[in-house]
PDB file of C-alpha atoms and ligand atoms in Angstrom:
ATOM      1  CA  GLU A   1     -36.080 419.054 101.808  1.00 37.00           C
ATOM      2  CA  TRP A   2     -33.162 421.238 100.850  1.00 43.00           C
ATOM      3  CA  ALA A   3     -34.880 424.418 101.961  1.00 39.00           C
ATOM      4  CA  ASP A   4     -32.162 426.735 103.133  1.00 42.00           C
ATOM      5  CA  ARG A   5     -30.583 424.451 105.657  1.00 41.00           C
ATOM      6  CA  GLY A   6     -26.846 424.917 105.738  1.00 44.00           C
ATOM      7  CA  ALA A   7     -27.049 427.657 103.161  1.00 50.00           C
ATOM      8  CA  ALA A   8     -24.007 429.772 102.819  1.00 57.00           C
ATOM      9  CA  LYS A   9     -23.909 432.384 105.501  1.00 62.00           C
ATOM     10  CA  ILE A  10     -21.001 434.664 105.978  1.00 66.00           C
ATOM     11  CA  ILE A  11     -20.526 437.207 108.659  1.00 71.00           C
ATOM     12  CA  LYS A  12     -19.638 440.620 107.309  1.00 72.00           C
ATOM     13  CA  GLU A  13     -18.027 443.029 109.708  1.00 78.00           C
ATOM     14  CA  VAL A  14     -18.872 446.614 108.992  1.00 81.00           C
ATOM     15  CA  VAL A  15     -17.181 449.532 110.723  1.00 87.00           C
ATOM     16  CA  ASP A  16     -19.213 452.720 110.889  1.00 88.00           C
ATOM     17  CA  PRO A  17     -16.955 455.409 109.385  1.00 86.00           C
ATOM     18  CA  THR A  18     -18.063 458.144 111.816  1.00 89.00           C
ATOM     19  CA  THR A  19     -18.459 456.298 115.116  1.00 90.00           C
ATOM     20  CA  GLY A  20     -15.949 453.532 114.423  1.00 88.00           C
ATOM     21  CA  GLU A  21     -18.516 451.117 115.799  1.00 90.00           C
ATOM     22  CA  LEU A  22     -18.229 447.544 114.577  1.00 87.00           C
ATOM     23  CA  THR A  23     -21.380 445.718 113.579  1.00 85.00           C
ATOM     24  CA  LYS A  24     -21.673 442.165 112.366  1.00 81.00           C
ATOM     25  CA  HIS A  25     -24.152 441.251 109.680  1.00 77.00           C
ATOM     26  CA  VAL A  26     -25.113 437.778 108.642  1.00 76.00           C
ATOM     27  CA  VAL A  27     -25.117 437.814 104.880  1.00 74.00           C
ATOM     28  CA  LYS A  28     -26.327 434.977 102.756  1.00 76.00           C
ATOM     29  CA  MET A  29     -24.118 434.097  99.845  1.00 77.00           C
ATOM     30  CA  GLY A  30     -25.784 433.292  96.583  1.00 84.00           C
ATOM     31  CA  ILE A  31     -25.131 432.795  92.948  1.00 87.00           C
ATOM     32  CA  LYS A  32     -25.038 436.567  92.423  1.00 89.00           C
ATOM     33  CA  ASP A  33     -21.921 436.835  94.572  1.00 90.00           C
ATOM     34  CA  PHE A  34     -19.830 434.865  92.105  1.00 94.00           C
ATOM     35  CA  LYS A  35     -18.593 435.340  88.598  1.00 96.00           C
ATOM     36  CA  PHE A  36     -18.691 432.047  86.734  1.00 96.00           C
ATOM     37  CA  GLY A  37     -15.856 430.996  84.445  1.00 96.00           C
ATOM     38  CA  GLU A  38     -14.580 427.974  82.608  1.00 96.00           C
ATOM     39  CA  GLN A  39     -15.887 424.465  83.078  1.00 96.00           C
ATOM     40  CA  LEU A  40     -13.502 422.363  85.178  1.00 95.00           C
ATOM     41  CA  GLY A  41     -15.162 418.993  85.052  1.00 89.00           C
ATOM     42  CA  ASP A  42     -18.159 417.001  84.159  1.00 84.00           C
ATOM     43  CA  GLY A  43     -19.654 414.246  86.290  1.00 75.00           C
ATOM     44  CA  SER A  44     -22.518 411.908  85.543  1.00 72.00           C
ATOM     45  CA  TYR A  45     -25.024 414.140  87.319  1.00 81.00           C
ATOM     46  CA  SER A  46     -23.159 417.369  87.868  1.00 91.00           C
ATOM     47  CA  SER A  47     -20.743 419.786  86.325  1.00 95.00           C
ATOM     48  CA  VAL A  48     -17.953 421.728  87.992  1.00 97.00           C
ATOM     49  CA  VAL A  49     -17.321 425.322  87.032  1.00 97.00           C
ATOM     50  CA  LEU A  50     -14.678 427.809  88.140  1.00 98.00           C
ATOM     51  CA  ALA A  51     -16.183 430.695  90.088  1.00 97.00           C
ATOM     52  CA  THR A  52     -14.659 433.865  91.480  1.00 97.00           C
ATOM     53  CA  ALA A  53     -16.130 435.619  94.501  1.00 94.00           C
ATOM     54  CA  ARG A  54     -17.028 439.180  93.510  1.00 94.00           C
ATOM     55  CA  ASP A  55     -15.965 440.645  96.849  1.00 91.00           C
ATOM     56  CA  SER A  56     -12.725 438.805  97.679  1.00 93.00           C
ATOM     57  CA  GLY A  57     -11.624 437.629  94.235  1.00 96.00           C
ATOM     58  CA  LYS A  58     -11.162 434.175  95.768  1.00 95.00           C
ATOM     59  CA  LYS A  59     -11.530 431.274  93.365  1.00 97.00           C
ATOM     60  CA  TYR A  60     -13.794 428.307  93.990  1.00 97.00           C
ATOM     61  CA  ALA A  61     -14.809 425.217  92.089  1.00 97.00           C
ATOM     62  CA  VAL A  62     -18.593 425.165  92.010  1.00 97.00           C
ATOM     63  CA  LYS A  63     -20.338 421.870  91.608  1.00 97.00           C
ATOM     64  CA  VAL A  64     -23.696 422.517  89.984  1.00 96.00           C
ATOM     65  CA  LEU A  65     -26.404 419.897  90.255  1.00 95.00           C
ATOM     66  CA  SER A  66     -29.705 420.108  88.435  1.00 94.00           C
ATOM     67  CA  LYS A  67     -32.590 419.459  90.831  1.00 95.00           C
ATOM     68  CA  GLU A  68     -34.840 418.134  88.110  1.00 94.00           C
ATOM     69  CA  TYR A  69     -32.180 415.700  86.951  1.00 93.00           C
ATOM     70  CA  LEU A  70     -31.383 414.557  90.511  1.00 94.00           C
ATOM     71  CA  ILE A  71     -35.012 413.795  91.190  1.00 94.00           C
ATOM     72  CA  ARG A  72     -35.663 412.158  87.845  1.00 94.00           C
ATOM     73  CA  GLN A  73     -32.557 409.988  88.126  1.00 90.00           C
ATOM     74  CA  LYS A  74     -33.165 409.294  91.835  1.00 91.00           C
ATOM     75  CA  LYS A  75     -29.781 410.724  92.788  1.00 91.00           C
ATOM     76  CA  VAL A  76     -30.915 412.994  95.601  1.00 93.00           C
ATOM     77  CA  LYS A  77     -29.360 410.635  98.139  1.00 92.00           C
ATOM     78  CA  TYR A  78     -25.949 411.000  96.484  1.00 92.00           C
ATOM     79  CA  VAL A  79     -26.016 414.738  96.979  1.00 95.00           C
ATOM     80  CA  THR A  80     -27.091 414.433 100.594  1.00 95.00           C
ATOM     81  CA  VAL A  81     -24.314 411.933 101.247  1.00 96.00           C
ATOM     82  CA  GLU A  82     -21.731 414.066  99.496  1.00 96.00           C
ATOM     83  CA  LYS A  83     -22.636 417.128 101.516  1.00 97.00           C
ATOM     84  CA  LEU A  84     -22.694 415.263 104.822  1.00 97.00           C
ATOM     85  CA  ALA A  85     -19.390 413.489 104.100  1.00 97.00           C
ATOM     86  CA  LEU A  86     -17.656 416.724 103.129  1.00 97.00           C
ATOM     87  CA  GLN A  87     -19.013 418.461 106.227  1.00 97.00           C
ATOM     88  CA  LYS A  88     -17.729 415.648 108.444  1.00 97.00           C
ATOM     89  CA  LEU A  89     -14.350 415.815 106.720  1.00 97.00           C
ATOM     90  CA  ASN A  90     -14.085 419.584 106.695  1.00 95.00           C
ATOM     91  CA  GLY A  91     -10.524 420.635 107.428  1.00 94.00           C
ATOM     92  CA  THR A  92      -9.081 417.133 107.028  1.00 97.00           C
ATOM     93  CA  LYS A  93      -5.761 417.165 105.172  1.00 97.00           C
ATOM     94  CA  GLY A  94      -5.999 415.633 101.722  1.00 98.00           C
ATOM     95  CA  ILE A  95      -9.752 416.163 101.358  1.00 98.00           C
ATOM     96  CA  ILE A  96     -11.291 418.904  99.227  1.00 98.00           C
ATOM     97  CA  ARG A  97     -13.032 421.533 101.356  1.00 98.00           C
ATOM     98  CA  LEU A  98     -16.688 422.426 101.084  1.00 97.00           C
ATOM     99  CA  PHE A  99     -17.136 426.108 101.919  1.00 95.00           C
ATOM    100  CA  PHE A 100     -20.771 426.838 101.183  1.00 90.00           C
ATOM    101  CA  THR A 101     -23.828 425.312  99.638  1.00 93.00           C
ATOM    102  CA  PHE A 102     -26.743 427.185  98.203  1.00 91.00           C
ATOM    103  CA  GLN A 103     -29.493 426.773  95.679  1.00 92.00           C
ATOM    104  CA  ASP A 104     -31.807 428.489  93.321  1.00 91.00           C
ATOM    105  CA  GLU A 105     -34.944 427.254  91.636  1.00 91.00           C
ATOM    106  CA  ALA A 106     -33.153 424.959  89.202  1.00 93.00           C
ATOM    107  CA  SER A 107     -29.902 423.896  90.831  1.00 94.00           C
ATOM    108  CA  LEU A 108     -27.935 423.046  93.923  1.00 95.00           C
ATOM    109  CA  TYR A 109     -24.472 424.569  94.268  1.00 95.00           C
ATOM    110  CA  PHE A 110     -21.488 423.240  96.209  1.00 96.00           C
ATOM    111  CA  LEU A 111     -18.764 425.850  96.655  1.00 96.00           C
ATOM    112  CA  LEU A 112     -15.656 423.701  96.808  1.00 97.00           C
ATOM    113  CA  GLU A 113     -12.008 424.501  97.254  1.00 98.00           C
ATOM    114  CA  TYR A 114     -10.451 425.073  93.848  1.00 98.00           C
ATOM    115  CA  ALA A 115      -7.574 422.729  92.999  1.00 98.00           C
ATOM    116  CA  PRO A 116      -5.729 424.460  90.144  1.00 97.00           C
ATOM    117  CA  HIS A 117      -3.424 421.618  89.094  1.00 96.00           C
ATOM    118  CA  SER A 118      -6.138 419.385  87.699  1.00 95.00           C
ATOM    119  CA  ASP A 119      -6.265 415.733  88.697  1.00 96.00           C
ATOM    120  CA  PHE A 120      -4.051 412.715  89.001  1.00 96.00           C
ATOM    121  CA  LEU A 121      -5.309 411.171  85.765  1.00 96.00           C
ATOM    122  CA  ALA A 122      -4.092 414.236  83.863  1.00 96.00           C
ATOM    123  CA  LEU A 123      -0.753 414.033  85.681  1.00 96.00           C
ATOM    124  CA  ILE A 124      -0.239 410.365  84.793  1.00 95.00           C
ATOM    125  CA  LYS A 125      -1.295 411.041  81.210  1.00 94.00           C
ATOM    126  CA  LYS A 126       1.083 413.973  80.924  1.00 94.00           C
ATOM    127  CA  TYR A 127       4.128 412.150  82.275  1.00 92.00           C
ATOM    128  CA  GLY A 128       3.293 408.611  81.201  1.00 91.00           C
ATOM    129  CA  SER A 129       4.515 407.195  84.473  1.00 92.00           C
ATOM    130  CA  LEU A 130       6.133 408.375  87.669  1.00 95.00           C
ATOM    131  CA  ASN A 131       9.497 407.434  89.088  1.00 95.00           C
ATOM    132  CA  GLU A 132       9.862 405.856  92.520  1.00 96.00           C
ATOM    133  CA  GLN A 133      10.345 409.140  94.358  1.00 96.00           C
ATOM    134  CA  CYS A 134       7.293 410.788  92.754  1.00 96.00           C
ATOM    135  CA  ALA A 135       5.167 407.707  93.327  1.00 97.00           C
ATOM    136  CA  ARG A 136       6.181 407.773  96.989  1.00 97.00           C
ATOM    137  CA  TYR A 137       5.321 411.473  97.331  1.00 97.00           C
ATOM    138  CA  TYR A 138       1.795 411.083  95.926  1.00 98.00           C
ATOM    139  CA  ALA A 139       1.067 407.624  97.319  1.00 98.00           C
ATOM    140  CA  SER A 140       1.995 408.677 100.857  1.00 98.00           C
ATOM    141  CA  GLN A 141      -0.509 411.544 100.711  1.00 98.00           C
ATOM    142  CA  ILE A 142      -3.240 409.390  99.185  1.00 98.00           C
ATOM    143  CA  ILE A 143      -2.903 406.688 101.839  1.00 98.00           C
ATOM    144  CA  ASP A 144      -2.792 409.281 104.627  1.00 98.00           C
ATOM    145  CA  ALA A 145      -5.972 410.929 103.302  1.00 98.00           C
ATOM    146  CA  VAL A 146      -7.672 407.514 103.089  1.00 98.00           C
ATOM    147  CA  ASP A 147      -6.524 406.777 106.643  1.00 98.00           C
ATOM    148  CA  SER A 148      -8.139 410.008 107.841  1.00 98.00           C
ATOM    149  CA  LEU A 149     -11.452 409.412 106.176  1.00 97.00           C
ATOM    150  CA  HIS A 150     -11.659 405.824 107.447  1.00 98.00           C
ATOM    151  CA  THR A 151     -10.859 407.046 110.943  1.00 97.00           C
ATOM    152  CA  ILE A 152     -13.739 409.517 110.648  1.00 97.00           C
ATOM    153  CA  GLY A 153     -15.997 406.643 109.534  1.00 97.00           C
ATOM    154  CA  ILE A 154     -16.289 407.309 105.831  1.00 97.00           C
ATOM    155  CA  ILE A 155     -15.545 404.900 102.993  1.00 97.00           C
ATOM    156  CA  HIS A 156     -15.010 406.686  99.690  1.00 96.00           C
ATOM    157  CA  ARG A 157     -15.832 403.692  97.416  1.00 94.00           C
ATOM    158  CA  ASP A 158     -14.814 405.392  94.182  1.00 94.00           C
ATOM    159  CA  ILE A 159     -11.175 406.300  94.586  1.00 97.00           C
ATOM    160  CA  LYS A 160      -9.625 406.700  91.159  1.00 97.00           C
ATOM    161  CA  PRO A 161      -7.163 409.103  89.534  1.00 97.00           C
ATOM    162  CA  GLU A 162      -9.943 411.502  88.358  1.00 96.00           C
ATOM    163  CA  ASN A 163     -11.069 411.899  91.962  1.00 96.00           C
ATOM    164  CA  ILE A 164      -7.613 412.826  93.212  1.00 98.00           C
ATOM    165  CA  LEU A 165      -7.165 416.552  92.634  1.00 98.00           C
ATOM    166  CA  LEU A 166      -3.937 418.526  92.968  1.00 98.00           C
ATOM    167  CA  ASP A 167      -3.986 421.843  94.802  1.00 97.00           C
ATOM    168  CA  LYS A 168      -1.805 424.910  94.296  1.00 96.00           C
ATOM    169  CA  ASP A 169       1.085 423.277  96.184  1.00 96.00           C
ATOM    170  CA  MET A 170       0.730 419.987  94.285  1.00 97.00           C
ATOM    171  CA  LYS A 171      -0.802 418.364  97.344  1.00 98.00           C
ATOM    172  CA  VAL A 172      -3.396 415.648  96.931  1.00 98.00           C
ATOM    173  CA  LYS A 173      -7.086 416.433  97.565  1.00 98.00           C
ATOM    174  CA  LEU A 174      -9.659 413.648  97.375  1.00 98.00           C
ATOM    175  CA  THR A 175     -12.995 414.662  95.944  1.00 97.00           C
ATOM    176  CA  ASP A 176     -16.330 413.273  94.777  1.00 95.00           C
ATOM    177  CA  PHE A 177     -17.949 411.785  97.868  1.00 96.00           C
ATOM    178  CA  GLY A 178     -21.304 411.180  96.177  1.00 93.00           C
ATOM    179  CA  THR A 179     -20.940 407.411  96.416  1.00 92.00           C
ATOM    180  CA  ALA A 180     -19.309 407.396  99.834  1.00 95.00           C
ATOM    181  CA  LYS A 181     -20.604 405.319 102.722  1.00 95.00           C
ATOM    182  CA  ILE A 182     -20.975 407.154 105.994  1.00 95.00           C
ATOM    183  CA  LEU A 183     -20.766 404.679 108.830  1.00 93.00           C
ATOM    184  CA  PRO A 184     -22.767 405.094 112.007  1.00 88.00           C
ATOM    185  CA  GLU A 185     -20.939 406.819 114.827  1.00 79.00           C
ATOM    186  CA  GLU A 186     -18.406 404.455 116.291  1.00 58.00           C
ATOM    187  CA  PRO A 187     -15.625 404.130 118.752  1.00 55.00           C
ATOM    188  CA  SER A 188     -12.395 403.935 116.769  1.00 50.00           C
ATOM    189  CA  ASN A 189     -11.314 400.815 118.653  1.00 52.00           C
ATOM    190  CA  ASP A 190     -13.507 398.238 120.304  1.00 49.00           C
ATOM    191  CA  ALA A 191     -12.818 396.519 123.610  1.00 44.00           C
ATOM    192  CA  ASP A 192     -10.599 393.870 122.015  1.00 47.00           C
ATOM    193  CA  GLY A 193      -8.483 396.545 120.431  1.00 42.00           C
ATOM    194  CA  LYS A 194      -9.664 395.406 117.037  1.00 42.00           C
ATOM    195  CA  PRO A 195      -9.403 398.257 114.603  1.00 42.00           C
ATOM    196  CA  TYR A 196     -12.593 399.783 113.343  1.00 44.00           C
ATOM    197  CA  PHE A 197     -11.346 398.757 109.940  1.00 42.00           C
ATOM    198  CA  ASP A 198     -12.284 395.152 110.651  1.00 35.00           C
ATOM    199  CA  LEU A 199     -15.929 395.828 111.346  1.00 39.00           C
ATOM    200  CA  ASN A 200     -18.197 394.465 108.696  1.00 41.00           C
ATOM    201  CA  ALA A 201     -19.635 397.687 107.459  1.00 45.00           C
ATOM    202  CA  ARG A 202     -21.300 396.205 104.471  1.00 45.00           C
ATOM    203  CA  SER A 203     -23.219 397.831 101.758  1.00 48.00           C
ATOM    204  CA  LYS A 204     -25.019 396.086  98.975  1.00 48.00           C
ATOM    205  CA  SER A 205     -25.117 398.863  96.443  1.00 53.00           C
ATOM    206  CA  PHE A 206     -22.900 398.649  93.411  1.00 56.00           C
ATOM    207  CA  VAL A 207     -20.680 401.662  93.260  1.00 62.00           C
ATOM    208  CA  GLY A 208     -17.325 402.434  91.816  1.00 69.00           C
ATOM    209  CA  THR A 209     -15.557 402.359  88.515  1.00 85.00           C
ATOM    210  CA  ALA A 210     -14.787 399.111  86.669  1.00 92.00           C
ATOM    211  CA  GLU A 211     -10.987 399.435  86.685  1.00 96.00           C
ATOM    212  CA  TYR A 212     -10.783 400.125  90.434  1.00 97.00           C
ATOM    213  CA  VAL A 213     -13.615 397.970  91.736  1.00 96.00           C
ATOM    214  CA  SER A 214     -12.657 395.315  94.291  1.00 96.00           C
ATOM    215  CA  PRO A 215     -13.217 391.585  93.699  1.00 96.00           C
ATOM    216  CA  GLU A 216     -15.384 391.215  96.832  1.00 94.00           C
ATOM    217  CA  LEU A 217     -17.859 393.714  95.435  1.00 92.00           C
ATOM    218  CA  LEU A 218     -18.115 391.733  92.211  1.00 92.00           C
ATOM    219  CA  ASN A 219     -18.240 388.337  93.879  1.00 90.00           C
ATOM    220  CA  ASP A 220     -20.198 388.938  97.035  1.00 87.00           C
ATOM    221  CA  SER A 221     -21.652 392.393  96.381  1.00 82.00           C
ATOM    222  CA  TYR A 222     -20.383 393.904  99.569  1.00 80.00           C
ATOM    223  CA  THR A 223     -17.841 396.531 100.344  1.00 81.00           C
ATOM    224  CA  ASP A 224     -16.204 397.755 103.466  1.00 93.00           C
ATOM    225  CA  SER A 225     -13.305 400.128 103.949  1.00 96.00           C
ATOM    226  CA  ARG A 226     -10.901 397.627 102.378  1.00 97.00           C
ATOM    227  CA  CYS A 227     -12.272 398.435  98.934  1.00 96.00           C
ATOM    228  CA  ASP A 228     -10.466 401.781  99.226  1.00 98.00           C
ATOM    229  CA  ILE A 229      -7.234 399.882  99.897  1.00 98.00           C
ATOM    230  CA  TRP A 230      -7.769 397.826  96.738  1.00 98.00           C
ATOM    231  CA  ALA A 231      -8.293 401.021  94.749  1.00 98.00           C
ATOM    232  CA  PHE A 232      -5.131 402.452  96.299  1.00 98.00           C
ATOM    233  CA  GLY A 233      -3.243 399.376  95.064  1.00 98.00           C
ATOM    234  CA  CYS A 234      -4.615 399.897  91.557  1.00 98.00           C
ATOM    235  CA  ILE A 235      -3.576 403.553  91.589  1.00 98.00           C
ATOM    236  CA  LEU A 236      -0.096 402.792  92.921  1.00 98.00           C
ATOM    237  CA  PHE A 237       0.319 400.311  90.065  1.00 98.00           C
ATOM    238  CA  GLN A 238      -0.946 402.892  87.576  1.00 98.00           C
ATOM    239  CA  MET A 239       1.468 405.584  88.781  1.00 97.00           C
ATOM    240  CA  VAL A 240       4.382 403.400  87.773  1.00 97.00           C
ATOM    241  CA  ALA A 241       2.965 401.436  84.843  1.00 97.00           C
ATOM    242  CA  GLY A 242       1.072 404.363  83.316  1.00 96.00           C
ATOM    243  CA  LYS A 243      -2.088 402.303  83.045  1.00 97.00           C
ATOM    244  CA  PRO A 244      -4.398 400.604  85.527  1.00 98.00           C
ATOM    245  CA  PRO A 245      -3.661 396.938  86.341  1.00 98.00           C
ATOM    246  CA  PHE A 246      -7.072 395.683  85.244  1.00 98.00           C
ATOM    247  CA  LYS A 247      -8.077 397.062  81.917  1.00 96.00           C
ATOM    248  CA  ALA A 248      -9.879 395.421  79.039  1.00 95.00           C
ATOM    249  CA  SER A 249     -11.900 396.512  76.024  1.00 95.00           C
ATOM    250  CA  ASN A 250     -15.154 396.471  77.982  1.00 94.00           C
ATOM    251  CA  GLU A 251     -16.434 396.462  81.558  1.00 93.00           C
ATOM    252  CA  TYR A 252     -17.369 392.797  81.527  1.00 94.00           C
ATOM    253  CA  LEU A 253     -13.857 391.715  80.562  1.00 96.00           C
ATOM    254  CA  THR A 254     -12.374 394.121  83.073  1.00 96.00           C
ATOM    255  CA  PHE A 255     -14.523 392.521  85.808  1.00 96.00           C
ATOM    256  CA  GLN A 256     -13.283 389.066  84.743  1.00 97.00           C
ATOM    257  CA  LYS A 257      -9.705 390.198  85.204  1.00 98.00           C
ATOM    258  CA  VAL A 258     -10.449 391.795  88.575  1.00 97.00           C
ATOM    259  CA  MET A 259     -12.134 388.637  89.870  1.00 97.00           C
ATOM    260  CA  LYS A 260      -9.154 386.540  88.816  1.00 97.00           C
ATOM    261  CA  VAL A 261      -6.675 389.214  90.001  1.00 98.00           C
ATOM    262  CA  GLN A 262      -5.138 388.890  86.576  1.00 98.00           C
ATOM    263  CA  TYR A 263      -2.563 391.585  85.956  1.00 98.00           C
ATOM    264  CA  ALA A 264       1.070 391.829  84.924  1.00 98.00           C
ATOM    265  CA  PHE A 265       3.826 394.195  85.981  1.00 98.00           C
ATOM    266  CA  THR A 266       5.408 396.258  83.234  1.00 97.00           C
ATOM    267  CA  ALA A 267       9.096 395.941  82.396  1.00 96.00           C
ATOM    268  CA  GLY A 268      11.337 397.794  84.835  1.00 95.00           C
ATOM    269  CA  PHE A 269       8.653 398.093  87.523  1.00 97.00           C
ATOM    270  CA  PRO A 270      10.649 398.817  90.718  1.00 98.00           C
ATOM    271  CA  GLN A 271      10.909 395.755  92.955  1.00 98.00           C
ATOM    272  CA  ILE A 272      10.032 397.623  96.117  1.00 98.00           C
ATOM    273  CA  ILE A 273       6.753 398.950  94.693  1.00 98.00           C
ATOM    274  CA  LYS A 274       6.011 395.566  93.127  1.00 98.00           C
ATOM    275  CA  ASP A 275       6.228 394.023  96.580  1.00 98.00           C
ATOM    276  CA  LEU A 276       3.738 396.513  97.987  1.00 98.00           C
ATOM    277  CA  VAL A 277       1.291 396.224  95.059  1.00 98.00           C
ATOM    278  CA  LYS A 278       1.334 392.417  95.387  1.00 98.00           C
ATOM    279  CA  LYS A 279       0.234 392.754  99.009  1.00 98.00           C
ATOM    280  CA  LEU A 280      -2.569 395.174  98.114  1.00 98.00           C
ATOM    281  CA  LEU A 281      -4.071 393.507  95.063  1.00 98.00           C
ATOM    282  CA  VAL A 282      -5.062 390.452  97.070  1.00 98.00           C
ATOM    283  CA  LYS A 283      -8.448 388.887  96.422  1.00 97.00           C
ATOM    284  CA  GLU A 284      -9.295 388.119 100.035  1.00 96.00           C
ATOM    285  CA  PRO A 285      -9.832 391.440 101.857  1.00 96.00           C
ATOM    286  CA  ASN A 286      -8.615 389.904 105.127  1.00 96.00           C
ATOM    287  CA  ASP A 287      -5.241 389.172 103.562  1.00 97.00           C
ATOM    288  CA  ARG A 288      -4.783 392.666 102.156  1.00 98.00           C
ATOM    289  CA  LEU A 289      -2.419 394.964 104.026  1.00 98.00           C
ATOM    290  CA  THR A 290      -4.035 397.317 106.517  1.00 98.00           C
ATOM    291  CA  ILE A 291      -3.300 401.040 106.315  1.00 98.00           C
ATOM    292  CA  GLU A 292      -0.983 400.693 109.271  1.00 98.00           C
ATOM    293  CA  GLN A 293       0.936 397.938 107.484  1.00 98.00           C
ATOM    294  CA  ILE A 294       1.063 399.979 104.272  1.00 98.00           C
ATOM    295  CA  LYS A 295       2.586 402.918 106.108  1.00 98.00           C
ATOM    296  CA  ALA A 296       5.125 400.561 107.670  1.00 98.00           C
ATOM    297  CA  HIS A 297       6.109 399.054 104.307  1.00 98.00           C
ATOM    298  CA  ILE A 298       9.736 399.518 103.291  1.00 98.00           C
ATOM    299  CA  PHE A 299       8.651 401.620 100.292  1.00 98.00           C
ATOM    300  CA  PHE A 300       7.563 404.306 102.758  1.00 98.00           C
ATOM    301  CA  GLN A 301      10.573 403.907 105.064  1.00 98.00           C
ATOM    302  CA  SER A 302      11.735 407.479 104.417  1.00 96.00           C
ATOM    303  CA  VAL A 303       8.261 408.947 104.938  1.00 97.00           C
ATOM    304  CA  ASN A 304       7.223 410.365 108.285  1.00 97.00           C
ATOM    305  CA  PHE A 305       3.500 409.766 108.717  1.00 97.00           C
ATOM    306  CA  ASP A 306       3.374 411.188 112.254  1.00 95.00           C
ATOM    307  CA  ASN A 307       1.181 414.204 112.977  1.00 90.00           C
ATOM    308  CA  GLY A 308       0.414 414.919 109.366  1.00 91.00           C
ATOM    309  CA  SER A 309       4.036 415.602 108.409  1.00 93.00           C
ATOM    310  CA  VAL A 310       3.576 413.948 104.988  1.00 96.00           C
ATOM    311  CA  TRP A 311       1.751 417.124 104.066  1.00 97.00           C
ATOM    312  CA  ASP A 312       4.869 419.218 104.679  1.00 94.00           C
ATOM    313  CA  ASP A 313       7.014 417.463 102.073  1.00 86.00           C
ATOM    314  CA  ASP A 314       7.863 419.500  98.992  1.00 88.00           C
ATOM    315  CA  PRO A 315       6.753 418.045  95.668  1.00 92.00           C
ATOM    316  CA  PRO A 316       9.602 416.408  93.724  1.00 92.00           C
ATOM    317  CA  GLU A 317      10.470 417.406  90.178  1.00 86.00           C
ATOM    318  CA  ILE A 318       8.675 415.003  87.938  1.00 77.00           C
ATOM    319  CA  GLN A 319      11.138 412.703  86.188  1.00 62.00           C
TER     320      GLN A 319
HETATM  321  N1  LIG B 401     -12.732 419.552  89.017  1.00 80.83           N
HETATM  322  C1  LIG B 401     -13.629 418.985  89.824  1.00 80.83           C
HETATM  323  N2  LIG B 401     -13.546 419.512  91.045  1.00 80.83           N
HETATM  324  C2  LIG B 401     -12.557 420.420  91.025  1.00 80.83           C
HETATM  325  C3  LIG B 401     -11.974 421.283  91.988  1.00 80.83           C
HETATM  326  N3  LIG B 401     -12.409 421.293  93.239  1.00 80.83           N
HETATM  327  N4  LIG B 401     -10.958 422.076  91.611  1.00 80.83           N
HETATM  328  C4  LIG B 401     -10.530 422.034  90.351  1.00 80.83           C
HETATM  329  N5  LIG B 401     -11.019 421.254  89.411  1.00 80.83           N
HETATM  330  C5  LIG B 401     -12.031 420.447  89.741  1.00 80.83           C
END
């Protein structure tokens, strides 16, 4: 099934030293072209390792997936989805890039863009919580990235701080599309001008992480793109409070809290962010703010979301 479809091919240009003639060679990249380094992360069915290209010295994050494990655990679909989603999103601001894929007998390899500043969970842990200006900087990028992927017809379904990487410029990069939902090709607006967002793109599978899972998934076992908005609300809360809104000693108790939307703001939580969080952590998906409404919220008044300009803002000093 995986054969060599979409395997990493690069075009090498070689100039003949005597004739000066330029020839182009299609060269297949493989494991031998990289020097493997430290482990960057560990997923449930994959690990991510730093790799350096032997020719260019360029650094990549390589996601390594064991074929035997994928088959045994019936996770092959996840890998297919992840690859397809990343290919559809290639070049989208705020999404990690997939450069090449290749394989050997034992493993599949995803050559991903390397994000050297770790992830958002590490950032929140390091600083405890973020001030209003920092929260605005990161939240505006996260919501813009989510907007882009929804527009392209992809629901992430597992947005959480660990899946929000930080690149060399401290810009947000969403990763881990293994549990994403790729919607069938669609017009972005239907005849009534109803946003694509409102279509009932439902999926019955349980995906996500307890702390960020939406109540509709727990109650009615369906998700559509609004589950990503719920997760965004949880993360916005966490940026300021230093901990997720729904957290208990075990998953079951966490689910209870999510279903009741039972959470409390920490002391000193800025009023303006409180107002936004309250409009995101709403049980009924129809009553949750849309991305358009989020971007228009007073908290983001100073942010210019037009033509990707959020990605030009310089990162603020933390604290
Ligand atoms: N951990 C998981 N994926 C990563 C990436 N692309 N860059 C850096 N660290 C990672």
